[in-house]
Amino acid sequence: KAGVTQTPRYLIKTRGQQVTLSCSPISGHRSVSWYQQTPGQGLQFLFEYFSETQRNKGNFPGRFSGRQFSNSRSEMNVSTLELGDSALYLCASRLGGNTEAFFGQGTRLTVV
Amino acid sequence: AQSVTQPDIHITVSEGASLELRCNYSYGATPYLFWYVQSPGQGLQLLLKYFSGDTLVQGIKGFEAEFKRSQSSFNLRKPSVHWSDAAEYFCAVGGSFSGAQKLVFGQGTRLTINP
């Protein structure tokens, strides 16, 4: 069974640009969450989608947005990139309800 | 609000020695507790989870953890570490609100293994 797939693995963007990251969950999983990991702030929750609806949102500015498609694949978008957005962005998928989350390998975003 | 504290930022143990990584949580209801491991440049791998029932849970790679409600702790243990266990370990707490589950992570403990 394939795991959580995130693309691309690495990205370099310039300040002010926007970026879209993609996540394909484990087959059959309907919940997708996104996390940001930085050396200073650690792992922080961005948002969760379940059946195309955002169910929960972390404390991030509106520049961070996401969506989920009918096949459960999810995208995360960051507009007007700032240097501080440089991080490892991790996607996690769950079956739904109270089940464990499985993480992808992450997308390393560098903003220059 | 939920929170997780991992008191040890960095631990060094010798190969073959026993290991205990500490985790304390704060959560207003019955917590769901997890331990994840991360190798450099990689994602998070689930080691074990606690939802309910037996407070001693077994995980992969020979790890176990014990949930102690009275101490708000969920410490990770391994009787004999291997060089391949060197990585960063994260404790996380989650709960369910209207069907959504948000994980709150500790700051992580970096484990170094001496040969």
mmCIF file of C-alpha atoms in Angstrom:
data_model
loop_
_atom_site.group_PDB
_atom_site.id
_atom_site.type_symbol
_atom_site.label_atom_id
_atom_site.label_comp_id
_atom_site.label_asym_id
_atom_site.label_seq_id
_atom_site.Cartn_x
_atom_site.Cartn_y
_atom_site.Cartn_z
ATOM 1 C CA LYS A 1 0.000 0.000 0.000
ATOM 2 C CA ALA A 2 1.510 3.316 -1.043
ATOM 3 C CA GLY A 3 2.200 5.864 1.673
ATOM 4 C CA VAL A 4 1.568 9.586 1.727
ATOM 5 C CA THR A 5 3.148 11.247 -1.292
ATOM 6 C CA GLN A 6 4.211 14.878 -1.300
ATOM 7 C CA THR A 7 5.404 16.786 -4.328
ATOM 8 C CA PRO A 8 7.731 18.398 -4.969
ATOM 9 C CA ARG A 9 10.339 17.349 -2.410
ATOM 10 C CA TYR A 10 12.325 20.571 -2.730
ATOM 11 C CA LEU A 11 11.422 24.082 -3.809
ATOM 12 C CA ILE A 12 13.291 27.364 -3.987
ATOM 13 C CA LYS A 13 11.197 30.490 -4.352
ATOM 14 C CA THR A 14 11.787 34.227 -4.210
ATOM 15 C CA ARG A 15 10.186 36.562 -1.679
ATOM 16 C CA GLY A 16 6.825 37.792 -2.872
ATOM 17 C CA GLN A 17 6.102 34.776 -5.050
ATOM 18 C CA GLN A 18 3.453 32.178 -4.336
ATOM 19 C CA VAL A 19 3.819 28.426 -4.098
ATOM 20 C CA THR A 20 1.557 25.383 -4.255
ATOM 21 C CA LEU A 21 2.418 22.108 -2.557
ATOM 22 C CA SER A 22 0.655 18.839 -3.244
ATOM 23 C CA CYS A 23 -0.226 15.848 -1.082
ATOM 24 C CA SER A 24 -1.710 12.504 -2.065
ATOM 25 C CA PRO A 25 -2.979 10.613 0.985
ATOM 26 C CA ILE A 26 -2.986 6.895 1.573
ATOM 27 C CA SER A 27 -5.689 5.224 -0.468
ATOM 28 C CA GLY A 28 -8.976 5.250 1.415
ATOM 29 C CA HIS A 29 -7.929 8.023 3.810
ATOM 30 C CA ARG A 30 -10.291 10.979 3.823
ATOM 31 C CA SER A 31 -8.504 13.320 6.207
ATOM 32 C CA VAL A 32 -5.448 15.353 5.247
ATOM 33 C CA SER A 33 -3.578 17.680 7.597
ATOM 34 C CA TRP A 34 -0.697 20.036 6.981
ATOM 35 C CA TYR A 35 2.114 20.958 9.375
ATOM 36 C CA GLN A 36 4.998 23.400 9.198
ATOM 37 C CA GLN A 37 8.328 22.409 10.750
ATOM 38 C CA THR A 38 11.027 24.982 11.496
ATOM 39 C CA PRO A 39 14.045 24.855 13.828
ATOM 40 C CA GLY A 40 12.698 27.738 15.893
ATOM 41 C CA GLN A 41 8.995 26.910 16.176
ATOM 42 C CA GLY A 42 9.065 23.151 15.784
ATOM 43 C CA LEU A 43 6.062 21.360 14.345
ATOM 44 C CA GLN A 44 2.967 23.518 14.016
ATOM 45 C CA PHE A 45 -0.472 22.590 12.755
ATOM 46 C CA LEU A 46 -1.684 24.502 9.719
ATOM 47 C CA PHE A 47 -5.060 22.994 8.852
ATOM 48 C CA GLU A 48 -7.014 19.795 8.343
ATOM 49 C CA TYR A 49 -9.384 18.815 5.569
ATOM 50 C CA PHE A 50 -11.932 16.052 5.676
ATOM 51 C CA SER A 51 -14.171 15.237 2.719
ATOM 52 C CA GLU A 52 -13.219 18.513 1.000
ATOM 53 C CA THR A 53 -14.116 20.641 4.042
ATOM 54 C CA GLN A 54 -11.674 22.465 6.268
ATOM 55 C CA ARG A 55 -12.377 21.127 9.772
ATOM 56 C CA ASN A 56 -9.705 22.855 11.800
ATOM 57 C CA LYS A 57 -7.209 25.661 11.287
ATOM 58 C CA GLY A 58 -4.035 26.628 13.107
ATOM 59 C CA ASN A 59 -2.769 30.067 13.952
ATOM 60 C CA PHE A 60 -1.283 31.098 10.630
ATOM 61 C CA PRO A 61 -1.953 34.186 8.510
ATOM 62 C CA GLY A 62 -4.413 34.147 5.640
ATOM 63 C CA ARG A 63 -1.533 33.819 3.170
ATOM 64 C CA PHE A 64 -1.633 30.126 3.993
ATOM 65 C CA SER A 65 -4.555 28.328 2.415
ATOM 66 C CA GLY A 66 -5.466 24.879 1.298
ATOM 67 C CA ARG A 67 -8.045 22.762 -0.378
ATOM 68 C CA GLN A 68 -8.987 19.143 -0.799
ATOM 69 C CA PHE A 69 -10.341 17.491 -3.895
ATOM 70 C CA SER A 70 -12.974 14.800 -4.240
ATOM 71 C CA ASN A 71 -10.262 12.123 -4.525
ATOM 72 C CA SER A 72 -8.882 13.329 -1.119
ATOM 73 C CA ARG A 73 -5.749 14.786 -2.650
ATOM 74 C CA SER A 74 -4.872 18.109 -1.077
ATOM 75 C CA GLU A 75 -2.974 21.217 -2.034
ATOM 76 C CA MET A 76 -1.539 23.912 0.152
ATOM 77 C CA ASN A 77 -0.870 27.403 -1.150
ATOM 78 C CA VAL A 78 1.273 30.144 0.319
ATOM 79 C CA SER A 79 0.993 33.567 -1.276
ATOM 80 C CA THR A 80 3.367 36.534 -0.993
ATOM 81 C CA LEU A 81 6.182 34.403 0.369
ATOM 82 C CA GLU A 82 8.357 35.708 3.180
ATOM 83 C CA LEU A 83 11.804 34.549 4.252
ATOM 84 C CA GLY A 84 10.247 33.143 7.424
ATOM 85 C CA ASP A 85 8.123 30.753 5.386
ATOM 86 C CA SER A 86 11.218 28.663 4.720
ATOM 87 C CA ALA A 87 10.412 25.337 6.342
ATOM 88 C CA LEU A 88 9.674 21.670 5.901
ATOM 89 C CA TYR A 89 5.974 21.284 5.130
ATOM 90 C CA LEU A 90 4.547 17.950 6.135
ATOM 91 C CA CYS A 91 1.304 16.395 5.067
ATOM 92 C CA ALA A 92 -0.424 13.706 7.103
ATOM 93 C CA SER A 93 -3.340 11.496 6.192
ATOM 94 C CA ARG A 94 -5.819 9.676 8.399
ATOM 95 C CA LEU A 95 -8.621 7.281 7.763
ATOM 96 C CA GLY A 96 -10.987 9.581 9.644
ATOM 97 C CA GLY A 97 -12.452 9.770 13.098
ATOM 98 C CA ASN A 98 -9.983 9.116 15.885
ATOM 99 C CA THR A 99 -7.219 7.325 14.074
ATOM 100 C CA GLU A 100 -3.495 7.850 13.804
ATOM 101 C CA ALA A 101 -1.875 10.142 11.277
ATOM 102 C CA PHE A 102 0.664 8.946 8.729
ATOM 103 C CA PHE A 103 3.115 11.512 7.406
ATOM 104 C CA GLY A 104 4.695 12.056 4.042
ATOM 105 C CA GLN A 105 8.379 12.836 3.445
ATOM 106 C CA GLY A 106 7.670 16.543 3.323
ATOM 107 C CA THR A 107 8.398 19.396 0.957
ATOM 108 C CA ARG A 108 11.421 21.523 1.804
ATOM 109 C CA LEU A 109 10.628 25.122 0.857
ATOM 110 C CA THR A 110 13.406 27.671 0.769
ATOM 111 C CA VAL A 111 12.517 31.329 0.269
ATOM 112 C CA VAL A 112 15.359 33.580 -0.896
ATOM 113 C CA ALA B 1 -5.030 24.482 25.406
ATOM 114 C CA GLN B 2 -3.111 21.347 24.648
ATOM 115 C CA SER B 3 0.635 21.336 25.176
ATOM 116 C CA VAL B 4 3.477 18.829 25.218
ATOM 117 C CA THR B 5 6.806 19.115 26.987
ATOM 118 C CA GLN B 6 9.826 17.026 26.185
ATOM 119 C CA PRO B 7 12.309 18.078 28.877
ATOM 120 C CA ASP B 8 15.390 16.640 27.185
ATOM 121 C CA ILE B 9 16.523 18.386 24.015
ATOM 122 C CA HIS B 10 19.428 16.022 23.431
ATOM 123 C CA ILE B 11 20.263 12.613 24.892
ATOM 124 C CA THR B 12 23.328 10.493 24.259
ATOM 125 C CA VAL B 13 23.394 6.795 25.104
ATOM 126 C CA SER B 14 25.743 3.947 24.314
ATOM 127 C CA GLU B 15 24.720 1.246 21.899
ATOM 128 C CA GLY B 16 23.101 -1.598 23.825
ATOM 129 C CA ALA B 17 22.087 0.621 26.734
ATOM 130 C CA SER B 18 18.493 1.207 27.769
ATOM 131 C CA LEU B 19 16.637 4.363 26.795
ATOM 132 C CA GLU B 20 13.855 6.439 28.257
ATOM 133 C CA LEU B 21 12.576 9.613 26.609
ATOM 134 C CA ARG B 22 10.295 11.770 28.690
ATOM 135 C CA CYS B 23 7.041 13.372 27.624
ATOM 136 C CA ASN B 24 4.563 15.374 29.682
ATOM 137 C CA TYR B 25 1.298 16.644 28.266
ATOM 138 C CA SER B 26 -1.457 19.028 29.178
ATOM 139 C CA TYR B 27 -4.923 18.279 27.916
ATOM 140 C CA GLY B 28 -8.363 18.833 29.372
ATOM 141 C CA ALA B 29 -9.939 15.549 28.345
ATOM 142 C CA THR B 30 -8.828 12.019 27.588
ATOM 143 C CA PRO B 31 -5.780 12.466 25.382
ATOM 144 C CA TYR B 32 -4.718 10.552 22.355
ATOM 145 C CA LEU B 33 -0.940 10.201 22.587
ATOM 146 C CA PHE B 34 1.681 9.402 19.989
ATOM 147 C CA TRP B 35 5.400 9.007 19.526
ATOM 148 C CA TYR B 36 6.944 9.736 16.152
ATOM 149 C CA VAL B 37 10.543 9.425 14.946
ATOM 150 C CA GLN B 38 12.222 11.559 12.310
ATOM 151 C CA SER B 39 15.506 10.889 10.556
ATOM 152 C CA PRO B 40 17.341 13.861 9.011
ATOM 153 C CA GLY B 41 15.540 15.276 5.999
ATOM 154 C CA GLN B 42 12.701 12.787 6.325
ATOM 155 C CA GLY B 43 9.092 12.816 7.389
ATOM 156 C CA LEU B 44 7.672 11.462 10.636
ATOM 157 C CA GLN B 45 7.249 7.763 11.250
ATOM 158 C CA LEU B 46 4.711 6.601 13.820
ATOM 159 C CA LEU B 47 6.300 4.477 16.557
ATOM 160 C CA LEU B 48 3.254 3.875 18.722
ATOM 161 C CA LYS B 49 -0.055 5.308 19.852
ATOM 162 C CA TYR B 50 -2.329 5.362 22.877
ATOM 163 C CA PHE B 51 -6.052 5.859 22.533
ATOM 164 C CA SER B 52 -7.473 3.907 25.461
ATOM 165 C CA GLY B 53 -7.187 0.608 27.299
ATOM 166 C CA ASP B 54 -3.922 -0.923 28.438
ATOM 167 C CA THR B 55 -1.624 1.873 29.577
ATOM 168 C CA LEU B 56 1.519 0.066 28.382
ATOM 169 C CA VAL B 57 1.619 0.138 24.610
ATOM 170 C CA GLN B 58 3.989 -1.651 22.303
ATOM 171 C CA GLY B 59 5.251 -0.129 19.107
ATOM 172 C CA ILE B 60 7.545 -0.843 16.225
ATOM 173 C CA LYS B 61 11.321 -1.298 16.408
ATOM 174 C CA GLY B 62 11.124 -2.622 19.976
ATOM 175 C CA PHE B 63 9.792 0.598 21.530
ATOM 176 C CA GLU B 64 7.141 0.800 24.221
ATOM 177 C CA ALA B 65 5.501 3.632 26.119
ATOM 178 C CA GLU B 66 3.527 3.895 29.310
ATOM 179 C CA PHE B 67 0.609 6.259 29.841
ATOM 180 C CA LYS B 68 0.402 7.573 33.395
ATOM 181 C CA ARG B 69 -2.651 9.779 33.825
ATOM 182 C CA SER B 70 -1.713 10.819 37.374
ATOM 183 C CA GLN B 71 1.606 12.191 36.138
ATOM 184 C CA SER B 72 0.343 13.397 32.728
ATOM 185 C CA SER B 73 3.211 11.487 31.185
ATOM 186 C CA PHE B 74 3.769 9.205 28.226
ATOM 187 C CA ASN B 75 7.432 8.167 28.366
ATOM 188 C CA LEU B 76 9.050 6.179 25.593
ATOM 189 C CA ARG B 77 11.360 3.279 26.427
ATOM 190 C CA LYS B 78 13.582 0.779 24.711
ATOM 191 C CA PRO B 79 15.580 -1.886 26.583
ATOM 192 C CA SER B 80 18.575 -1.898 24.232
ATOM 193 C CA VAL B 81 19.274 0.761 21.619
ATOM 194 C CA HIS B 82 20.875 0.191 18.244
ATOM 195 C CA TRP B 83 22.965 2.666 16.253
ATOM 196 C CA SER B 84 20.075 2.938 13.785
ATOM 197 C CA ASP B 85 17.887 4.446 16.519
ATOM 198 C CA ALA B 86 19.786 7.733 16.265
ATOM 199 C CA ALA B 87 17.152 10.262 15.184
ATOM 200 C CA GLU B 88 14.811 12.890 16.574
ATOM 201 C CA TYR B 89 11.823 11.754 18.575
ATOM 202 C CA PHE B 90 8.586 13.663 18.933
ATOM 203 C CA CYS B 91 5.781 13.163 21.404
ATOM 204 C CA ALA B 92 2.359 14.430 20.332
ATOM 205 C CA VAL B 93 -1.077 14.809 21.848
ATOM 206 C CA GLY B 94 -4.299 14.924 19.889
ATOM 207 C CA GLY B 95 -7.962 15.128 20.567
ATOM 208 C CA SER B 96 -11.158 15.110 18.684
ATOM 209 C CA PHE B 97 -13.330 18.152 18.251
ATOM 210 C CA SER B 98 -16.259 17.697 15.921
ATOM 211 C CA GLY B 99 -14.449 14.902 14.163
ATOM 212 C CA ALA B 100 -11.250 16.842 13.528
ATOM 213 C CA GLN B 101 -7.961 15.901 15.088
ATOM 214 C CA LYS B 102 -5.120 18.351 15.509
ATOM 215 C CA LEU B 103 -1.773 17.137 16.795
ATOM 216 C CA VAL B 104 0.273 19.245 19.160
ATOM 217 C CA PHE B 105 3.925 18.242 19.210
ATOM 218 C CA GLY B 106 6.680 18.597 21.741
ATOM 219 C CA GLN B 107 9.942 20.249 20.716
ATOM 220 C CA GLY B 108 11.580 16.903 20.145
ATOM 221 C CA THR B 109 14.467 14.977 21.680
ATOM 222 C CA ARG B 110 17.530 14.327 19.564
ATOM 223 C CA LEU B 111 19.034 10.925 20.290
ATOM 224 C CA THR B 112 22.711 10.253 19.658
ATOM 225 C CA ILE B 113 24.129 6.747 19.966
ATOM 226 C CA ASN B 114 27.734 6.168 21.021
ATOM 227 C CA PRO B 115 29.309 3.043 19.503
#
